[in-house]
mmCIF file of C-alpha atoms in Angstrom:
data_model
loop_
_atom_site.group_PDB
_atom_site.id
_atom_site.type_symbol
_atom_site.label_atom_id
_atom_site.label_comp_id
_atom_site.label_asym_id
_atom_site.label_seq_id
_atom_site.Cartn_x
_atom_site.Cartn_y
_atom_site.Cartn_z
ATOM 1 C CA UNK I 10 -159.441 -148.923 -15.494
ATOM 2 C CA UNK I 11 -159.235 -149.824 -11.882
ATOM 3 C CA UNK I 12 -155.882 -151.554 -12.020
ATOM 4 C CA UNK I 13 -154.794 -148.341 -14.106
ATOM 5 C CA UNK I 14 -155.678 -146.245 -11.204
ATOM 6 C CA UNK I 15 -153.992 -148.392 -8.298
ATOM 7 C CA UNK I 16 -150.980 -148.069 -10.518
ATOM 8 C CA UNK I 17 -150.652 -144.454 -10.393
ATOM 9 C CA UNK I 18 -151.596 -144.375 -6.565
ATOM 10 C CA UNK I 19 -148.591 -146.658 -5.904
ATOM 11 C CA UNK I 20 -146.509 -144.905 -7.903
ATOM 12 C CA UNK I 21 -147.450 -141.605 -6.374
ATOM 13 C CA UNK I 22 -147.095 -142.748 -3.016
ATOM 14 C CA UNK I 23 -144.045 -144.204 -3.497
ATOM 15 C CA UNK I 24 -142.767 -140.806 -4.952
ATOM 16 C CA UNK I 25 -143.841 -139.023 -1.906
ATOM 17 C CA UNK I 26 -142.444 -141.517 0.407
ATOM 18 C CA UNK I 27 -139.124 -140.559 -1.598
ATOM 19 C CA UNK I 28 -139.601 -137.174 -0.824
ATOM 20 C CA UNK I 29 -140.375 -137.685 2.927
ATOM 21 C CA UNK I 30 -137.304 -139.466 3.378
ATOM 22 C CA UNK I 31 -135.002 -137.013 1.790
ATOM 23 C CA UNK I 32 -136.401 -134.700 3.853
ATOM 24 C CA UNK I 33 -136.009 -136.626 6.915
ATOM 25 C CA UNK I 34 -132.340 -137.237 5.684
ATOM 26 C CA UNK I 35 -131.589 -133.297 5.161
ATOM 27 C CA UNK I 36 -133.256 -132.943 8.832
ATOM 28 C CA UNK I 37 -130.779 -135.531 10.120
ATOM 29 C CA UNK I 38 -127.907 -133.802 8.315
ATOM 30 C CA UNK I 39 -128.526 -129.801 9.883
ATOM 31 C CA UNK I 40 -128.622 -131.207 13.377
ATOM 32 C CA UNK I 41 -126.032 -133.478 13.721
ATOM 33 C CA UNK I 42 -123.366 -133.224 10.732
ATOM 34 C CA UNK I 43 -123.605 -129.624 9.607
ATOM 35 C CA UNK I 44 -122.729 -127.771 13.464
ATOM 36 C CA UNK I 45 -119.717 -129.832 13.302
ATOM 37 C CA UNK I 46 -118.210 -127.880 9.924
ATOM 38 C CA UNK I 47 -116.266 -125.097 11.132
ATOM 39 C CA UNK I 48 -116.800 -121.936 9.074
ATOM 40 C CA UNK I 49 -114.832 -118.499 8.710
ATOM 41 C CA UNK I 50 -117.896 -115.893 9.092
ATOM 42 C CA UNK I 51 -117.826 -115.144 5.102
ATOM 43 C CA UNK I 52 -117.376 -118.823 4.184
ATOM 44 C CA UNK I 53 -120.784 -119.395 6.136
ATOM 45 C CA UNK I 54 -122.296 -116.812 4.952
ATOM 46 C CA UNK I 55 -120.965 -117.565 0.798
ATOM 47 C CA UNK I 56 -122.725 -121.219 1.719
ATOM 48 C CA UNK I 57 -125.970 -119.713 3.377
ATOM 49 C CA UNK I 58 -127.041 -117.515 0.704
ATOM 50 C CA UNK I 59 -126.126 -119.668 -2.166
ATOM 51 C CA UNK I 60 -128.484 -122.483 -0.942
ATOM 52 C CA UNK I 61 -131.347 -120.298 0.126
ATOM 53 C CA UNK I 62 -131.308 -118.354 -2.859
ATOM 54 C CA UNK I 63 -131.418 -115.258 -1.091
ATOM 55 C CA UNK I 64 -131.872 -111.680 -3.026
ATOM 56 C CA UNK I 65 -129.637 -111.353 -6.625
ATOM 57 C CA UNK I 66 -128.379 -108.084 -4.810
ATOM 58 C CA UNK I 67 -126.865 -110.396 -2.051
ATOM 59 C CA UNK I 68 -125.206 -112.801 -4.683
ATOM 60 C CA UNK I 69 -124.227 -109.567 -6.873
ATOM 61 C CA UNK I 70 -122.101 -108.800 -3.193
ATOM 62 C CA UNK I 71 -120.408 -111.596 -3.133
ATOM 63 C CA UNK I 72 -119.299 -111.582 -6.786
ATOM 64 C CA UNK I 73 -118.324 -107.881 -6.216
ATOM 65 C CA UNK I 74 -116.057 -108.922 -3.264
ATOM 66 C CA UNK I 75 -114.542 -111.246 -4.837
ATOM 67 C CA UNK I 76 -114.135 -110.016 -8.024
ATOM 68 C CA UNK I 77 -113.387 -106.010 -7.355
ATOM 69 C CA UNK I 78 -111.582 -106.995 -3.616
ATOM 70 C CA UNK I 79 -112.976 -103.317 -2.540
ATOM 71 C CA UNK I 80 -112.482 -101.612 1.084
ATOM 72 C CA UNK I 81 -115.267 -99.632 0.289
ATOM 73 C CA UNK I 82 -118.139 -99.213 -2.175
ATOM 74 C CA UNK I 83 -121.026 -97.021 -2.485
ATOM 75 C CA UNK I 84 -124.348 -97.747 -4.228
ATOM 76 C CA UNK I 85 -125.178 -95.197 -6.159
ATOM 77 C CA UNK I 86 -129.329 -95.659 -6.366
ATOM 78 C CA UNK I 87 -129.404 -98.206 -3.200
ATOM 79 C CA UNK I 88 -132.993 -98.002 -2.830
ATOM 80 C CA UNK I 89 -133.870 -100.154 0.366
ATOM 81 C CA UNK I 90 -130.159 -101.673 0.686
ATOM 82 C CA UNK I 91 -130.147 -104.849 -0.447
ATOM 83 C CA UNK I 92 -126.309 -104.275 -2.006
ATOM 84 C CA UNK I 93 -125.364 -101.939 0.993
ATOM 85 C CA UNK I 94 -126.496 -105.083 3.428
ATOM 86 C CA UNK I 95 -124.801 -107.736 1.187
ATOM 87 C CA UNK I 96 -121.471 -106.121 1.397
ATOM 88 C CA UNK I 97 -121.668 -105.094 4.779
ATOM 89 C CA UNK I 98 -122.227 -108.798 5.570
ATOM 90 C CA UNK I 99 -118.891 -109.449 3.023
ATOM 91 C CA UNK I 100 -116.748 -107.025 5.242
ATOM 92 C CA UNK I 101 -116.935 -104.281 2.994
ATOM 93 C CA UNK I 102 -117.367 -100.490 4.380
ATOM 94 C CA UNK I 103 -120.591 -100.220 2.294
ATOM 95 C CA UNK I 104 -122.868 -96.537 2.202
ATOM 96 C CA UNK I 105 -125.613 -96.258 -0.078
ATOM 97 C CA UNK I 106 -127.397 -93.012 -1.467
ATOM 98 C CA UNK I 107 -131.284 -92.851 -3.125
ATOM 99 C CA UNK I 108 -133.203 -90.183 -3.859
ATOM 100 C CA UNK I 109 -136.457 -91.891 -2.422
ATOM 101 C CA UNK I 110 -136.611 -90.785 1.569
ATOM 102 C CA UNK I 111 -139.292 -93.911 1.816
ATOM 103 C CA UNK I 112 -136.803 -96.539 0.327
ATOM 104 C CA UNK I 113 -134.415 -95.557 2.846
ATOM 105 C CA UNK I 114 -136.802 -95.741 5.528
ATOM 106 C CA UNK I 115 -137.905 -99.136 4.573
ATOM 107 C CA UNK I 116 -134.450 -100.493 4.795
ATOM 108 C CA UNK I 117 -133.167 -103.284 6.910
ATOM 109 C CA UNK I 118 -132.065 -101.447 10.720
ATOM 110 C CA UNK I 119 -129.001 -102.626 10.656
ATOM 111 C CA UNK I 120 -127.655 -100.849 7.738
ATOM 112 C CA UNK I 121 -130.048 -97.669 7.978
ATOM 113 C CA UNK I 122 -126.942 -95.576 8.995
ATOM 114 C CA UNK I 123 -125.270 -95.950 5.802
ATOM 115 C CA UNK I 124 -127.831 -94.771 4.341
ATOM 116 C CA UNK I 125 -128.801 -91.512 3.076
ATOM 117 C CA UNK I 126 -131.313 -89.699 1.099
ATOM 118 C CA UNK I 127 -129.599 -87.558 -1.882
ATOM 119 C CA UNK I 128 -129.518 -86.353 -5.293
ATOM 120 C CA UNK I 129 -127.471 -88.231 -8.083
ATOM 121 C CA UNK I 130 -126.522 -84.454 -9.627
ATOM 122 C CA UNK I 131 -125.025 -83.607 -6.308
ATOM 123 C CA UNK I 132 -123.555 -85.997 -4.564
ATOM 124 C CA UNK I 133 -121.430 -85.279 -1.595
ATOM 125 C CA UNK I 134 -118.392 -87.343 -1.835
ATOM 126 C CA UNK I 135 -114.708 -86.085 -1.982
ATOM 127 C CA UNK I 136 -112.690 -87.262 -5.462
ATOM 128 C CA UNK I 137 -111.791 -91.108 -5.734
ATOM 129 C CA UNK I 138 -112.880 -91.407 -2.443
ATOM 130 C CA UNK I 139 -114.572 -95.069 -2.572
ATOM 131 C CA UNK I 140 -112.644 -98.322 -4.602
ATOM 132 C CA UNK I 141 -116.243 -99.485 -6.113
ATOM 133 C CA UNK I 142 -119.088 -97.308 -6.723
ATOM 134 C CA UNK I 143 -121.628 -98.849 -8.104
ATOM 135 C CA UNK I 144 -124.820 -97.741 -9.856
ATOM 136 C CA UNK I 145 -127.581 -99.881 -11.159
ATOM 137 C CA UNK I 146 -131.495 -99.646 -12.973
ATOM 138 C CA UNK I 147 -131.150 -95.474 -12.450
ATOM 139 C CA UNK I 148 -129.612 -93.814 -15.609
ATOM 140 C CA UNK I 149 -132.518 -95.333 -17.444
ATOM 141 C CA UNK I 150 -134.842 -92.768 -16.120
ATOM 142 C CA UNK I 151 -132.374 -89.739 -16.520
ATOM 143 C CA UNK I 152 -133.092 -87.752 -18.995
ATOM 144 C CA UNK I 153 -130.181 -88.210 -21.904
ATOM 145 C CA UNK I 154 -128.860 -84.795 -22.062
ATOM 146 C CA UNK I 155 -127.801 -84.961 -18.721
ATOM 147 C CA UNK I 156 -126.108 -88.741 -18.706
ATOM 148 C CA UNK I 157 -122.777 -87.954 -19.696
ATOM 149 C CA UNK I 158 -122.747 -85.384 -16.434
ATOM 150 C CA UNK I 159 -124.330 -87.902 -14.426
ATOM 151 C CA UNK I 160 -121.425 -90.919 -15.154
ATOM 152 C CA UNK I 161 -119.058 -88.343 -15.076
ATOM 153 C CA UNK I 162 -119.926 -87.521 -11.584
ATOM 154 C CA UNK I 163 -119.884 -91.411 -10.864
ATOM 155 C CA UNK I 164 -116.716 -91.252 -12.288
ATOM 156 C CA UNK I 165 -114.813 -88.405 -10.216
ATOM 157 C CA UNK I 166 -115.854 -90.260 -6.917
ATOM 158 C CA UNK I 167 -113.950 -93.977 -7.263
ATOM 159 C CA UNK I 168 -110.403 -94.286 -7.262
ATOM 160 C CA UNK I 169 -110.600 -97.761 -8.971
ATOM 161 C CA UNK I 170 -114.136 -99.583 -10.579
ATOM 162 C CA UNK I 171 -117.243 -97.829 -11.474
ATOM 163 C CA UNK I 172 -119.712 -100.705 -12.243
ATOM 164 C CA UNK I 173 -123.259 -99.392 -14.305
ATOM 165 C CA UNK I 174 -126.280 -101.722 -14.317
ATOM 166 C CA UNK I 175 -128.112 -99.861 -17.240
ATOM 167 C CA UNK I 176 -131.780 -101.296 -18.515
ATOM 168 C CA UNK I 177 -131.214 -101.532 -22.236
ATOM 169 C CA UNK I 178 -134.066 -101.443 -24.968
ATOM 170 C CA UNK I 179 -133.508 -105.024 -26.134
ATOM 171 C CA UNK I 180 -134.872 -106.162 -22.386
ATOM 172 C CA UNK I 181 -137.900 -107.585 -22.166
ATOM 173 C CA UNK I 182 -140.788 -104.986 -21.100
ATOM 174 C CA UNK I 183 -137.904 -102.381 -20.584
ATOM 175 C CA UNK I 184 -140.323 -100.139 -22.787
ATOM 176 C CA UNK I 185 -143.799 -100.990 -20.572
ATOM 177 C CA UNK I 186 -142.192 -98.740 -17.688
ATOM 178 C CA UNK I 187 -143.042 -95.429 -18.601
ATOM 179 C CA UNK I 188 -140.374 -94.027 -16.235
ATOM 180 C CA UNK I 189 -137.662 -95.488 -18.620
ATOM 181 C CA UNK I 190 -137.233 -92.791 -20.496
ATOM 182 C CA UNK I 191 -133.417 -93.188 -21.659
ATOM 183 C CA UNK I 192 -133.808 -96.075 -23.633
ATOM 184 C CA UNK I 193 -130.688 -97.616 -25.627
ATOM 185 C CA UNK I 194 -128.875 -100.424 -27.143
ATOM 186 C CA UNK I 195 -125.510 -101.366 -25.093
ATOM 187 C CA UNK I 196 -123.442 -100.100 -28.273
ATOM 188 C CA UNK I 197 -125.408 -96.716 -27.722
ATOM 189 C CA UNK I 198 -123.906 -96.468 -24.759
ATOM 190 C CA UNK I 199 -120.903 -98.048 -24.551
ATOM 191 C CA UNK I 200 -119.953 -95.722 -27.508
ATOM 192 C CA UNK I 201 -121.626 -92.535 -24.831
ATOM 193 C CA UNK I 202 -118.858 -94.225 -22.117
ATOM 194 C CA UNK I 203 -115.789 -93.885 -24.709
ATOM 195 C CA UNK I 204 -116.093 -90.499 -26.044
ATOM 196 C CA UNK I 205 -116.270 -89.722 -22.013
ATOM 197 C CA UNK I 206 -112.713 -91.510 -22.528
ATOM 198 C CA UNK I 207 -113.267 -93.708 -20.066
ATOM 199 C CA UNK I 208 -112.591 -97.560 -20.622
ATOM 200 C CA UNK I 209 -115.085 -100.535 -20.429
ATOM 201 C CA UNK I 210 -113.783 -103.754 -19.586
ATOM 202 C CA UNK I 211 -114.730 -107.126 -20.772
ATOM 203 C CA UNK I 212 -116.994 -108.667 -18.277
ATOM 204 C CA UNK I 213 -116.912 -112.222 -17.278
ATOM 205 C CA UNK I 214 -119.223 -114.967 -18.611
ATOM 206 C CA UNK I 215 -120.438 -115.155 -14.743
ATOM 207 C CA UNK I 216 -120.955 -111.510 -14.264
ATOM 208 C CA UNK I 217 -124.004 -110.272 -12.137
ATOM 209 C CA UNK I 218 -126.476 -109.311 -15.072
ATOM 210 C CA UNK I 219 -123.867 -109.127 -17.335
ATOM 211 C CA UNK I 220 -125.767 -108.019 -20.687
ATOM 212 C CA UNK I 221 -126.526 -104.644 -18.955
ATOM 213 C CA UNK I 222 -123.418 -104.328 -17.218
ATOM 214 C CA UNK I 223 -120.914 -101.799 -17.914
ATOM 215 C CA UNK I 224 -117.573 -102.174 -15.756
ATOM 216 C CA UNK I 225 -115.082 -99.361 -16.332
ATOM 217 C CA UNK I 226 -111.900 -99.427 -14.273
ATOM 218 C CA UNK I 227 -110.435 -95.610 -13.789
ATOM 219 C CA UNK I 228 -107.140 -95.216 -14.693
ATOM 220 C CA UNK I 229 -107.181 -97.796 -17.206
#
């Protein structure tokens, strides 16, 4: 039993010496190897998020600027600007819109400005003014009647990609929130989306939450 036990002691502290000296190593590489890498800004920035797994939002940014190549973009339910900041950071000319005065209050400084509190039935944009407007976790607590109006409006205000997030009933929990009151499969709505006559894309195997995603591209 005692040999037993001085066995696993070894073992463990050989594992954590393991650990130690990766760390140590990692340490060695930020100071001394990793200043010398020259970086354009979003090439740092692409590397800096990916390895400290910042916020999806952030990642979802990235993908969008790579994948849409937008000038602009709007967020369409930005609640504290997580998006907004991410492609701001990308280059993009971000704005975001939310109905909640406190989420915009609570957003990061830098951003704040391109923020603004407002309703999704009104919002204040001139036609195909913005190349991606995006809208995510909101038409799930619109009442259905009034969805078609709501994407519609979405619709009028891009001049290229309109990208919907939309919680679906086949998500896990989706029916615990009781604010979720426009529950449906993606065929529900992707069906809702074409009678509009308005046409969904396929989205890549890599796409930012692709099961709930819903990329239409005007004009197509």
């Amino acid at each position: 039993m005692g040999l037993v036990r001085l066995k696993n002691f070894t073992f463990f502290e050989f594992f954590r010496g393991l650990v130690v000296l990766s760390r140590i190593k990692s340490l060695i590489h930020s100071i001394f190897v990793a200043p010398s890498k020259k970086y354009k800004k979003e090439e740092f920035n692409a590397d800096y998020f990916s390895k400290l797994k910042l916020s999806p939002d952030v990642k979802k940014a990235s993908y969008y600027r790579d994948f849409f190549s937008p000038d602009n973009a709007l967020d369409v339910g930005c609640g504290i600007g997580n998006l907004v900041w991410g492609l701001v950071n990308f280059g993009i000319a971000a704005e975001g819109i939310d109905i909640s005065e406190d989420a915009i209050n609570r957003s990061s400084v830098e951003i704040r400005s391109l923020l603004k509190v407002g309703d999704i039935f009104n919002l204040d944009y001139p036609d195909n003014r913005f190349n991606l407007v995006n809208c995510s976790d909101t038409l799930e607590h619109i009442p259905e009647e009034v969805s078609c109006d709501i994407i519609r409006n979405l619709y009028k205000i891009t001049n290229r990609w309109l990208v919907l997030n939309i919680c679906l009933w086949t998500e896990k929990n989706a029916r615990l929130d009781p604010t979720h009151i426009n529950l449906h499969s993606r065929r529900w709505w992707t069906k809702k989306i074409n009678k509009l006559g308005y046409t969904i894309i396929k989205s890549p195997d890599d796409f930012p939450s692709k099961r709930n995603a819903f990329i239409i591209k005007k004009g197509a």
